[in-house]
Structures are given as C-alpha cells and as structure tokens.
C-alpha cells in the first residue's frame, strides 16, 4: 500500500506580526546563510492604499511548484512531506527556477556572501532556498522562523492542521496579496495560509499642518 | 492642551454655569482635589481637619500656608488664551456645590475662576518666542493640530474619552521616550496634570507610568501571594560598582550631567590651542567652566569639613545667607572637583549613547590621556580616567582608558522583576562567556579583592564595605563562587521544600515555571501615580515632612480614591479628609521629593497643598535654588540656577505649558537675536539663518526611537542585524551589503593624528569605497517632505544642523508624519574625514542642552535639514 503523502504548510497572521525580523535572522542563523542579500525568509512591510501590511515569507513549498517543473537538471524535487527541496549538488545554474517562481524565492548568492563553494557543487553558487528546516523537522521541531517568532505570528504543520486550526486563513493568492507576487501570478497552489489584516488606514496628517 | 480646551468648553455653558455630561469635567472633584487648574485665593489649611481659613491663624502650628493662584496664571487661563468668556466667565459663587468653592466665594465674593493671562513678557509683541506670542491664543484642538499633525477631531475624541467615566480605567505606560525630549519633564507634568484633572488615578489599572527619576516605581498590579516566588532576597544584587569612601568634601549630582562635570574639572584644557573650540555647542562660552547654568555642576568644587563633625560640611555666611565653606588653593581659588572617573558598566554612554557625540569626543581629545606623561599615569587621581565594559569595541571603547571585556546577555545571569513585583525571577546563563569576559558581579568581586589587597577600606577614619550593590553573599567572602551558585542554591531549596509550588521540579523546570503577575479584581487596589520629581503630588512614601504616613504609601492611593468617590457622592459640605480603610491620615502635609540643598532660609518656599498641584510654585522655587548652598564660590547673582531666558522672562514656570519646539531649538542652536552688551544692538544669532530656511531648506523635527533590530547601540555592528536597517544606494529595503564583518578598524587609523576628524570609518560596510555596494543606515521621511526636497526612496542623504552632520539613506514612507524624520537611535558614531558621521548616529545631531526644568537628557529631539548628498567623495 502506498504511503499517503502529506503537505506541510506555513501559516502567517498578518495582524500579529510587528516586523521585527526575528524570523529572517533566525533562518539565516540556523541555516548558516551568511549576512548578505540572500535570505531564505524575509519579512517585509508593504504600504498600500494608506495601510501597511507585514508579510513574512520564504519558499511556499507549492503543491504545484513552478520552479521544479522548469529545472532542466532535476535539481528540485517534492518530498513525501510536500517540501520543495533543492539538491544543490545537481544545480548547474540554469536560473530558470528564478524566473518561474512567482515569489522570487530561489536565490543565487554572490562571492562575498558565499565565498567557499563545496566540492560537490557543479557551479560556484548553486540556487538556494528554504527547505522548511528539514533537519529540525526530523527531530520533531518546528522550523527556526516559526520557533523564533516573537509575536507568535507564524505557525507550521500539515495543511490539514493549518486549515483546521486557522479556519479564517486564506491561501496566498494574487488578489489579496499582490505584493507577494513579484515575478508573475502563475497558479502554483502555495502551501502558505495567511490571516489577512483588514486595511487600517494610516491617519493621514491634516492638510492644515504647518510646514 | 487641546484636549483640556475641549473639556473646558464642555464643562461650562455661556453663563459660566457648570454642565454635567460625559464630556464635561467634574468641577466638584477639581475644586476638592486639584490645585491651580482654576484660580484660587491664598489660604491656610488645617492639616488635621482639612478646614481652610482666609487669614493667618494666631497659632499656625497645625496650619499650612497655601499660595494664591492668580486668575491669569492658572492652567485654565493659559488654555483659554486668557479669554474667560469662552466658558462664560465662571466664578466661585453662591451656587457652588462643594466645600472648597463655597469657601473661596466666602473669601473673595464671586471670585473668577479664570482671568486674562498675566505672565510677564518683557519684550511684549516684539518677543521672538512663539510660545509667548501664543499666551493670548486659545489652545484649541485646531491650534494643537497645527503643531502635532493630529487631526482636531481625533483630539476631541480623545478628550471625550478621558472625561467619560465609562472609558476608565485609562493607562498610560512608558514615559521614558517622552521624558527624554527637550521639554520632556514639562510634558510629563502636562500629562500627569491631564490625568489628575480628569480623575484618572486610583482605580485598578489606572496610572501613568514609566518616568525616570520617580520614586516607588511600581506597576499597577502586584501579586501578593509569596508562594508564587522563590525567595531570592538573600542574594541582594544591584548594579555593579565599587563603593568609594565618601568623605563629604565633594557633592554628588545627577548622573545626567556627567559631561558637564568633566568640563568643570578640566576646563583649563578645553582650549582652541588643544583643539577644543566648542563648535558643536553653539551657545558654549569659552570663558565658562560649565554649561547650561546647572546647579549641580556648579556644586562640584571642594568644601571644608566641619572640624568637630566630619560628617558635616563647614559653613560660611555670605551676603546674609549661609553657604557651605569652599576649600580654596593657596591663591584663594576654589578647587574644582568635577567628575574625574567614570566606570561605565553597560551601554555605550560616553560617546555613542549620549547627546552631542562630536563635542564629547572633541572634549576627550583635548584632555590629557590618563596614561600619557601629561596625564600623569594611572596613579594620578586628578586626571581623567574612563573605564567601560564593552562587548563589541564600540565607538565609546575607542576613547576609554580601560576597556573591560563584558559578557553578552546570554552569557550573564539574568534577574528580572516584572509587573511591579518586588520579587525577581532568575534566568541562568545560556552559554559560557568567552575569553576573559566576566559578568559585572564577578568583576565587582574581583575589584573588591583588589581593593582589599591594597588596603583601601579605610580613609581618614572612614570605612567602606568595598562593593556597592553587590551580592551580600560576596561581601567579606574571600572564597569566590559565581553568582549563579547562590541562585541555584535557592532554587534547590525550593524544589526540596514540600510546601513550595516548585517542590520536586528540576532546575530547568523551575526556570521555566516562575511566576507571572497575578490579576486582581479589586477596583481600587494598588495603583500608582508617577511623576517627575514631585511636580504634581506629594503623595509618596518618604516625601512627608513628618513621618512615613499611610497616605504616603502609594499602594493606598486606591483607598483614597475610594473614599473620594464616596465623598463626591455625598453633600460635600465638609472638607474632604484623606483617609484609608485601616487607618486615618488627615495631614495636608506634603512636600516634594528631594529638597536638595536650597538656600539656608526656605521660609518663602511655597507649601504643597496636598492636592494635585497643577500650579506648583515649589517647582519654580526649587529650580531657582537648586544646590544653592554649594554656590558660595560664585558671585551672588550666579548662585542657584538662573531662571531667565534670552529675553529676561521665566524659563521654568509653575504650570506645565507647551513650549514651541522651534523656540527650544533656537535656544539650543543659538538662533535667537543676541543683544550686544556694549552697543545694546540686537544681532542675529550665529545660526539664525538655519531657522529661516524655506521649501527644501525648511528644517524638520527629528526623533530617535528605538530600532526593532537592536537594543540602543548594542548589536549595531552585528552584520545579521545591521543589514536589516542598512541599505545600499537605490537598493530595496534591507539591501545592506553586509557579509560577516564585525567592526573592523581599517588601516586608515592613524595614531596620534591631530585632525579634527581623524577617526577612520569603522563600519566596513561603508568603508567600501565602491558607492554601488557601500551601505548606510536608513532614515524615515514622509512622502510629501521627500518630494519637496527631491528625495526618492533609497537616495543617499545628508542630515545636518548646527550640532552635527550624518549621512543616511532615505526610506520614503507614509508611516512617518509630515514635517518629521525618524532616525533610529544607536547607529555607531563614525565621523568621516569630511566631518560627516557615516554611522548614522542620532546623537551626532542632538544638542548638549539639557531638558527644561529637570536638566535631564534630551536625546529624542533634534531639528534638522535633510538634502540629497552631493558632496560625498571620500
């Protein structure tokens, strides 16, 4: 009998995030991503229509990952847990994943950030991205970003767990979260569920303000 | 002020009759408990019965004299711009419904509550101060909107919330940021006044909290169940410090004036010949020994001891007043003690974390270094000795004589108290310290051992326990044990004690299971009322002139409120008497905290009324006479603290006012006209042009809030955190080009350089000469302001004022209000060879001018010009 596959997913509560970037830093620390522009997870705050909207996002481990399908070297796979995993040894720098991903999460470091290539790598800087802290999951721990979230805005678990625990959360989609789709709006079924912040307008300063 | 205006106009009708509504103030309450919001006559109060009489009693033993509040000097008059008709010219009259108001009417028939503003403005309409021009302007919500940018409708909404009993309790927490503004303590006074006037005190959860230099700082909820705590009381710990032997011949002052204390001690070295020009203090007078006429700093000379009692100072009478007798050298000059040694146990205070980093470093450079021939070496107690604990070799460490290796938070023993608890929680170190790093308690213990070996425990018949605020278990203990061993022993005791709630737990389980504060359900229990240095009340423990009274116990404030509510629900024909449930305390006997050595004769010092002091003559009196007893070395007119501004009017008033921000910056930056004493002609101050800028040259206010990504300046050079608020030119948010480089001092450091800014760039992220990849700290600017100045998101900008200059990258956002910039505090001071600070240290832009009234730090306030950086070519 075939083992039933599961799909792990992230949850993010937009109303609880205070933009501290603990997730960003904890991710870099745990996964040994050196300081520099590449970050597997980043927290941004988007300003839109007079409101501001935090979003902490890494790879969304899509059910239909656009990156996986375009890789000519089969470096990207989908595990039985639903993790979209890159085998950096197989990457030959085609960069097709980078343009395919709607969220620009596959990334390539520069020499300063990644000075020492591994012998097993075929290129100096193979693609890298979030692997859901596979090593932590194996030990029964949650990913570093979730564990470090000061505002308890992040959670992690199977898709079933996320949907049953947070019934109000919506799957990441271009109409609710246009700012997340930086490359394209391909439908990839992201494993990322968000509790939406309803628009809270910044109090626009009065036009009477003395300048 | 705008909120109080809204409340006032809702309280009286056009005939001055009191209206009752949720938007109105409770006038009976104000008459009973608030002094100086409205005018009041001079009176005498019986300290036991609370009865008030108009004339001085024959026997004044049980009476206190309470000063009059003129109709033109009460706070309500200031708020109404002196126009009492806005509220129907209200009076204390025959229809008044409470004891106090009836008595005032009896003393002065139909006494007006409010009158035309009567503060003196020497130059009249010619005054340069906006706040004085505003004396006769009503402080309406619209007036406040123009200053704050907060819409008038929002101010009205808030005002209605404060008066509405249904909206209470109201809790204002953490005043530290407000307090560190240029007029910080005055603003806190205004906020406490707002809360007092709106009856916002004494209910559970209702308080105003978090100001520094308060006493009895406690949160609103206390857990009284001692079983929720492990008793760590035997481990009496505080800040690290080695206790010196106080021989009383020098005075000690507020730590906030430490830089001024160095100036008075080493003034003779602060000369242009030695490279010190005072250029970063625009109103610094090179002939002066001290700055800002601070009474404390002026007390830093040596004094003669009383020959018959070495615990006292000798005194002398000068001009009919008694002063401490100043010790003089053979030429008859006073001996300046000043501040000659600083042990900085945490933070980066001495350069980075204190206002005016440019001036501080210029000062250090001009004073002989301790270990130089000129400085006399470490055995010369008269030289300047600066010691700091540092973890990252911050800019502060670069100027110190000794740098001790500090431990990080995770390497240190943690002891924290939460929620107003007097008991503490304990957190063991998470990782072992590296290298020679020691926690401050261990360092203190080692210092004590050294002191012991040097025999420095006695001096002129005095002894010291050696360690200040160190674990009591260390004192006298020559066999060293780390502090955590003492804590672990207490934890082990609890886990072995069957009656403890920690019984049977492992240590780790205990660390994770320590208490959280309890909730209480009593509406009136244990609240507090904070303020700065007794501006508003005299209710606190230890404040009483007489004895430690029940009313002075802050935890009883709730009981006073309960009785007050009962009183106000009654007929109010008798005086309100301060009582508590288990005792009676009738005295109207308050005094303010810390009556530091004023003049010898304080008979004219105004008494405290026992009510909330919205008008407090003692504030003004104490300001004017602070430390006066120590000022015998100065000419008579320089003793005490001068309470005169540039136009000869008051600087500190007995009511909390709004001082226009531009007025304050003009004072700090030398922007007012100065009258030449020889010719009598007014000349524009040297930085008057700065204030005249319009359009893109118009200055903007700037504040310096905490960054989310570091604590003050700690971790500014941690690359993983630095990249969060650094940006490359044109790069997106968090585009900082950091790699794993911590504060590397480049080769450019030149030893012994005499250049004004010889400091090399310590941030390798900036030292990178390639402008495309170098990164700078970001500053927040409003979209509208950015557009006017041709600034786009990600543009390299220069921010400057007469104090200093910094280079930063603009973050254009509507989350910053128009007219204002926000530069997070804590960027490391990193002046380039062109004198511009590339580290984005906010303190480079902050004047040395202390805050009005309390002479505290004013690090949250600057006025600056921001423009695209065109000259950067280093």
mmCIF file of N, CA and C in Angstrom, chain A residues 18-21 24-25 28-29 33-39 42-47 50 52 111-116 202-211, chain B residues 145-149 151 154 661 698 701 708-709 719-721 723-724 733-741 784-785 788-789 811-815 817-820:
data_model
loop_
_atom_site.group_PDB
_atom_site.id
_atom_site.type_symbol
_atom_site.label_atom_id
_atom_site.label_comp_id
_atom_site.label_asym_id
_atom_site.label_seq_id
_atom_site.Cartn_x
_atom_site.Cartn_y
_atom_site.Cartn_z
ATOM 1 N N UNK A 18 4.926 42.140 14.055
ATOM 2 C CA UNK A 18 5.338 43.511 14.354
ATOM 3 C C UNK A 18 6.619 43.857 13.606
ATOM 4 N N UNK A 19 6.912 43.116 12.560
ATOM 5 C CA UNK A 19 8.016 43.455 11.653
ATOM 6 C C UNK A 19 9.380 43.455 12.326
ATOM 7 N N UNK A 20 9.585 42.565 13.277
ATOM 8 C CA UNK A 20 10.872 42.582 13.987
ATOM 9 C C UNK A 20 11.958 41.828 13.248
ATOM 10 N N UNK A 21 11.557 40.983 12.303
ATOM 11 C CA UNK A 21 12.523 40.217 11.517
ATOM 12 C C UNK A 21 13.287 39.153 12.302
ATOM 13 N N UNK A 24 13.662 36.316 9.954
ATOM 14 C CA UNK A 24 14.718 36.486 8.959
ATOM 15 C C UNK A 24 16.069 36.090 9.543
ATOM 16 N N UNK A 25 16.319 36.591 10.753
ATOM 17 C CA UNK A 25 17.629 36.384 11.366
ATOM 18 C C UNK A 25 17.780 34.937 11.853
ATOM 19 N N UNK A 28 18.558 32.697 8.900
ATOM 20 C CA UNK A 28 19.938 32.808 8.435
ATOM 21 C C UNK A 28 20.892 32.123 9.403
ATOM 22 N N UNK A 29 20.596 32.286 10.683
ATOM 23 C CA UNK A 29 21.478 31.724 11.703
ATOM 24 C C UNK A 29 21.434 30.192 11.645
ATOM 25 N N UNK A 33 23.220 30.774 6.528
ATOM 26 C CA UNK A 33 23.250 31.703 5.396
ATOM 27 C C UNK A 33 23.937 32.964 5.909
ATOM 28 N N UNK A 34 25.080 33.285 5.330
ATOM 29 C CA UNK A 34 25.861 34.409 5.839
ATOM 30 C C UNK A 34 25.113 35.726 5.620
ATOM 31 N N UNK A 35 25.491 36.761 6.373
ATOM 32 C CA UNK A 35 24.906 38.071 6.106
ATOM 33 C C UNK A 35 25.114 38.444 4.641
ATOM 34 N N UNK A 36 24.136 39.118 4.079
ATOM 35 C CA UNK A 36 24.213 39.471 2.662
ATOM 36 C C UNK A 36 22.829 39.422 2.071
ATOM 37 N N UNK A 37 22.707 39.787 0.811
ATOM 38 C CA UNK A 37 21.379 39.957 0.208
ATOM 39 C C UNK A 37 20.522 38.688 0.175
ATOM 40 N N UNK A 38 21.133 37.517 0.054
ATOM 41 C CA UNK A 38 20.318 36.305 0.013
ATOM 42 C C UNK A 38 19.757 36.005 1.401
ATOM 43 N N UNK A 39 18.454 35.856 1.469
ATOM 44 C CA UNK A 39 17.804 35.457 2.720
ATOM 45 C C UNK A 39 16.684 34.497 2.349
ATOM 46 N N UNK A 42 12.276 36.425 4.428
ATOM 47 C CA UNK A 42 12.387 37.839 4.744
ATOM 48 C C UNK A 42 11.027 38.363 5.159
ATOM 49 N N UNK A 43 11.059 39.267 6.087
ATOM 50 C CA UNK A 43 9.821 39.923 6.483
ATOM 51 C C UNK A 43 9.812 41.302 5.851
ATOM 52 N N UNK A 44 8.788 41.605 5.107
ATOM 53 C CA UNK A 44 8.615 42.927 4.515
ATOM 54 C C UNK A 44 7.337 43.567 5.039
ATOM 55 N N UNK A 45 7.291 44.871 4.974
ATOM 56 C CA UNK A 45 6.037 45.556 5.259
ATOM 57 C C UNK A 45 5.672 46.367 4.021
ATOM 58 N N UNK A 46 4.518 46.085 3.479
ATOM 59 C CA UNK A 46 4.083 46.746 2.252
ATOM 60 C C UNK A 46 3.123 47.869 2.594
ATOM 61 N N UNK A 47 3.313 48.987 1.933
ATOM 62 C CA UNK A 47 2.389 50.107 2.111
ATOM 63 C C UNK A 47 1.487 50.156 0.889
ATOM 64 N N UNK A 50 -2.891 53.448 1.730
ATOM 65 C CA UNK A 50 -2.946 54.094 3.033
ATOM 66 C C UNK A 50 -2.820 53.137 4.203
ATOM 67 N N UNK A 52 -0.695 49.529 5.928
ATOM 68 C CA UNK A 52 0.578 48.811 5.809
ATOM 69 C C UNK A 52 0.388 47.369 6.244
ATOM 70 N N UNK A 111 29.851 36.197 -4.501
ATOM 71 C CA UNK A 111 31.090 35.662 -3.924
ATOM 72 C C UNK A 111 31.305 36.087 -2.477
ATOM 73 N N UNK A 112 30.911 37.320 -2.158
ATOM 74 C CA UNK A 112 31.184 37.794 -0.796
ATOM 75 C C UNK A 112 30.329 37.068 0.230
ATOM 76 N N UNK A 113 29.084 36.823 -0.173
ATOM 77 C CA UNK A 113 28.204 36.181 0.795
ATOM 78 C C UNK A 113 28.486 34.686 0.898
ATOM 79 N N UNK A 114 28.961 34.114 -0.186
ATOM 80 C CA UNK A 114 29.205 32.665 -0.196
ATOM 81 C C UNK A 114 30.601 32.422 -0.776
ATOM 82 N N UNK A 115 31.627 32.698 0.014
ATOM 83 C CA UNK A 115 32.989 32.682 -0.524
ATOM 84 C C UNK A 115 33.521 31.284 -0.835
ATOM 85 N N UNK A 116 33.028 30.277 -0.143
ATOM 86 C CA UNK A 116 33.616 28.945 -0.296
ATOM 87 C C UNK A 116 32.615 27.958 -0.881
ATOM 88 N N UNK A 202 -3.460 54.531 7.708
ATOM 89 C CA UNK A 202 -2.592 55.410 8.478
ATOM 90 C C UNK A 202 -3.344 56.725 8.581
ATOM 91 N N UNK A 203 -3.377 57.304 9.757
ATOM 92 C CA UNK A 203 -4.049 58.586 9.877
ATOM 93 C C UNK A 203 -3.287 59.595 9.030
ATOM 94 N N UNK A 204 -3.905 60.010 7.994
ATOM 95 C CA UNK A 204 -3.254 60.991 7.125
ATOM 96 C C UNK A 204 -3.213 62.323 7.861
ATOM 97 N N UNK A 205 -2.029 62.893 7.920
ATOM 98 C CA UNK A 205 -1.915 64.152 8.631
ATOM 99 C C UNK A 205 -2.754 65.202 7.920
ATOM 100 N N UNK A 206 -3.279 66.071 8.725
ATOM 101 C CA UNK A 206 -4.198 67.058 8.185
ATOM 102 C C UNK A 206 -3.497 68.008 7.226
ATOM 103 N N UNK A 207 -4.250 68.512 6.276
ATOM 104 C CA UNK A 207 -3.674 69.459 5.325
ATOM 105 C C UNK A 207 -3.394 70.799 5.993
ATOM 106 N N UNK A 208 -3.947 70.967 7.203
ATOM 107 C CA UNK A 208 -3.696 72.218 7.926
ATOM 108 C C UNK A 208 -2.335 72.240 8.590
ATOM 109 N N UNK A 209 -1.659 71.118 8.520
ATOM 110 C CA UNK A 209 -0.393 71.015 9.232
ATOM 111 C C UNK A 209 0.571 72.111 8.794
ATOM 112 N N UNK A 210 1.169 72.777 9.753
ATOM 113 C CA UNK A 210 2.086 73.884 9.446
ATOM 114 C C UNK A 210 3.423 73.321 8.998
ATOM 115 N N UNK A 211 3.867 73.720 7.847
ATOM 116 C CA UNK A 211 5.115 73.163 7.355
ATOM 117 C C UNK A 211 6.234 74.186 7.405
ATOM 118 N N UNK B 145 -3.579 70.840 16.458
ATOM 119 C CA UNK B 145 -3.433 70.086 15.198
ATOM 120 C C UNK B 145 -2.297 70.658 14.355
ATOM 121 N N UNK B 146 -2.184 71.989 14.357
ATOM 122 C CA UNK B 146 -1.146 72.624 13.543
ATOM 123 C C UNK B 146 0.250 72.288 14.062
ATOM 124 N N UNK B 147 0.350 71.997 15.322
ATOM 125 C CA UNK B 147 1.660 71.660 15.898
ATOM 126 C C UNK B 147 1.949 70.176 15.768
ATOM 127 N N UNK B 148 0.938 69.368 16.047
ATOM 128 C CA UNK B 148 1.184 67.935 16.167
ATOM 129 C C UNK B 148 0.882 67.152 14.902
ATOM 130 N N UNK B 149 0.055 67.702 14.035
ATOM 131 C CA UNK B 149 -0.392 66.929 12.884
ATOM 132 C C UNK B 149 -1.510 65.964 13.232
ATOM 133 N N UNK B 151 -5.220 65.246 13.824
ATOM 134 C CA UNK B 151 -6.436 65.980 13.470
ATOM 135 C C UNK B 151 -7.220 66.420 14.721
ATOM 136 N N UNK B 154 -9.653 64.054 16.166
ATOM 137 C CA UNK B 154 -9.070 62.981 16.968
ATOM 138 C C UNK B 154 -8.758 63.484 18.385
ATOM 139 N N UNK B 661 8.392 74.123 19.793
ATOM 140 C CA UNK B 661 9.645 73.395 19.564
ATOM 141 C C UNK B 661 10.719 74.249 18.909
ATOM 142 N N UNK B 698 13.730 74.005 4.602
ATOM 143 C CA UNK B 698 12.971 74.124 5.856
ATOM 144 C C UNK B 698 13.386 72.985 6.786
ATOM 145 N N UNK B 701 11.552 68.425 12.261
ATOM 146 C CA UNK B 701 11.859 67.844 13.569
ATOM 147 C C UNK B 701 12.316 66.407 13.358
ATOM 148 N N UNK B 708 13.853 48.258 16.041
ATOM 149 C CA UNK B 708 13.393 46.915 16.422
ATOM 150 C C UNK B 708 14.517 45.898 16.347
ATOM 151 N N UNK B 709 15.597 46.270 15.686
ATOM 152 C CA UNK B 709 16.600 45.264 15.356
ATOM 153 C C UNK B 709 17.825 45.288 16.257
ATOM 154 N N UNK B 719 26.477 41.993 11.897
ATOM 155 C CA UNK B 719 26.082 42.047 10.475
ATOM 156 C C UNK B 719 24.674 41.528 10.204
ATOM 157 N N UNK B 720 24.268 40.473 10.911
ATOM 158 C CA UNK B 720 22.935 39.917 10.648
ATOM 159 C C UNK B 720 21.834 40.902 11.008
ATOM 160 N N UNK B 721 22.117 41.780 11.982
ATOM 161 C CA UNK B 721 21.119 42.782 12.374
ATOM 162 C C UNK B 721 21.336 44.087 11.603
ATOM 163 N N UNK B 723 22.289 44.523 8.629
ATOM 164 C CA UNK B 723 21.764 44.527 7.261
ATOM 165 C C UNK B 723 20.257 44.793 7.224
ATOM 166 N N UNK B 724 19.601 44.668 8.362
ATOM 167 C CA UNK B 724 18.163 44.932 8.383
ATOM 168 C C UNK B 724 17.848 46.421 8.277
ATOM 169 N N UNK B 733 14.600 47.822 0.553
ATOM 170 C CA UNK B 733 14.706 47.736 1.998
ATOM 171 C C UNK B 733 15.584 46.535 2.363
ATOM 172 N N UNK B 734 16.407 46.694 3.385
ATOM 173 C CA UNK B 734 17.291 45.626 3.846
ATOM 174 C C UNK B 734 18.233 45.171 2.746
ATOM 175 N N UNK B 735 18.669 46.114 1.918
ATOM 176 C CA UNK B 735 19.611 45.759 0.864
ATOM 177 C C UNK B 735 21.043 45.909 1.340
ATOM 178 N N UNK B 736 21.218 46.047 2.649
ATOM 179 C CA UNK B 736 22.551 46.197 3.208
ATOM 180 C C UNK B 736 23.478 45.131 2.651
ATOM 181 N N UNK B 737 24.692 45.565 2.352
ATOM 182 C CA UNK B 737 25.607 44.639 1.693
ATOM 183 C C UNK B 737 26.538 44.015 2.709
ATOM 184 N N UNK B 738 25.995 43.582 3.811
ATOM 185 C CA UNK B 738 26.854 43.050 4.844
ATOM 186 C C UNK B 738 27.276 41.636 4.546
ATOM 187 N N UNK B 739 28.482 41.338 4.969
ATOM 188 C CA UNK B 739 28.901 39.961 4.997
ATOM 189 C C UNK B 739 29.160 39.680 6.455
ATOM 190 N N UNK B 740 30.098 38.881 6.812
ATOM 191 C CA UNK B 740 30.185 38.602 8.244
ATOM 192 C C UNK B 740 31.229 39.457 8.937
ATOM 193 N N UNK B 741 31.320 40.703 8.546
ATOM 194 C CA UNK B 741 32.359 41.546 9.112
ATOM 195 C C UNK B 741 31.843 42.342 10.300
ATOM 196 N N UNK B 784 5.542 63.309 1.274
ATOM 197 C CA UNK B 784 5.367 64.713 0.892
ATOM 198 C C UNK B 784 6.672 65.500 1.090
ATOM 199 N N UNK B 785 7.313 65.326 2.236
ATOM 200 C CA UNK B 785 8.566 66.038 2.520
ATOM 201 C C UNK B 785 9.662 65.609 1.554
ATOM 202 N N UNK B 788 9.180 67.262 -1.882
ATOM 203 C CA UNK B 788 9.569 68.679 -1.874
ATOM 204 C C UNK B 788 11.073 68.881 -1.943
ATOM 205 N N UNK B 789 11.799 67.902 -1.430
ATOM 206 C CA UNK B 789 13.250 68.032 -1.359
ATOM 207 C C UNK B 789 13.974 67.263 -2.461
ATOM 208 N N UNK B 811 14.322 56.419 3.599
ATOM 209 C CA UNK B 811 13.223 55.479 3.407
ATOM 210 C C UNK B 811 11.956 56.324 3.348
ATOM 211 N N UNK B 812 11.408 56.440 2.197
ATOM 212 C CA UNK B 812 10.254 57.322 1.987
ATOM 213 C C UNK B 812 8.992 56.539 2.328
ATOM 214 N N UNK B 813 8.239 57.023 3.292
ATOM 215 C CA UNK B 813 7.088 56.252 3.788
ATOM 216 C C UNK B 813 6.031 57.152 4.401
ATOM 217 N N UNK B 814 4.792 56.768 4.222
ATOM 218 C CA UNK B 814 3.706 57.498 4.871
ATOM 219 C C UNK B 814 3.569 57.127 6.331
ATOM 220 N N UNK B 815 4.384 56.176 6.772
ATOM 221 C CA UNK B 815 4.335 55.839 8.194
ATOM 222 C C UNK B 815 5.093 56.847 9.048
ATOM 223 N N UNK B 817 5.149 60.877 9.898
ATOM 224 C CA UNK B 817 4.259 62.019 9.680
ATOM 225 C C UNK B 817 4.991 63.148 8.948
ATOM 226 N N UNK B 818 4.254 63.987 8.220
ATOM 227 C CA UNK B 818 4.897 65.106 7.523
ATOM 228 C C UNK B 818 5.588 66.034 8.532
ATOM 229 N N UNK B 819 6.658 66.628 8.102
ATOM 230 C CA UNK B 819 7.369 67.586 8.953
ATOM 231 C C UNK B 819 8.327 66.942 9.916
ATOM 232 N N UNK B 820 8.455 65.641 9.818
ATOM 233 C CA UNK B 820 9.207 64.922 10.844
ATOM 234 C C UNK B 820 10.062 63.829 10.218
#
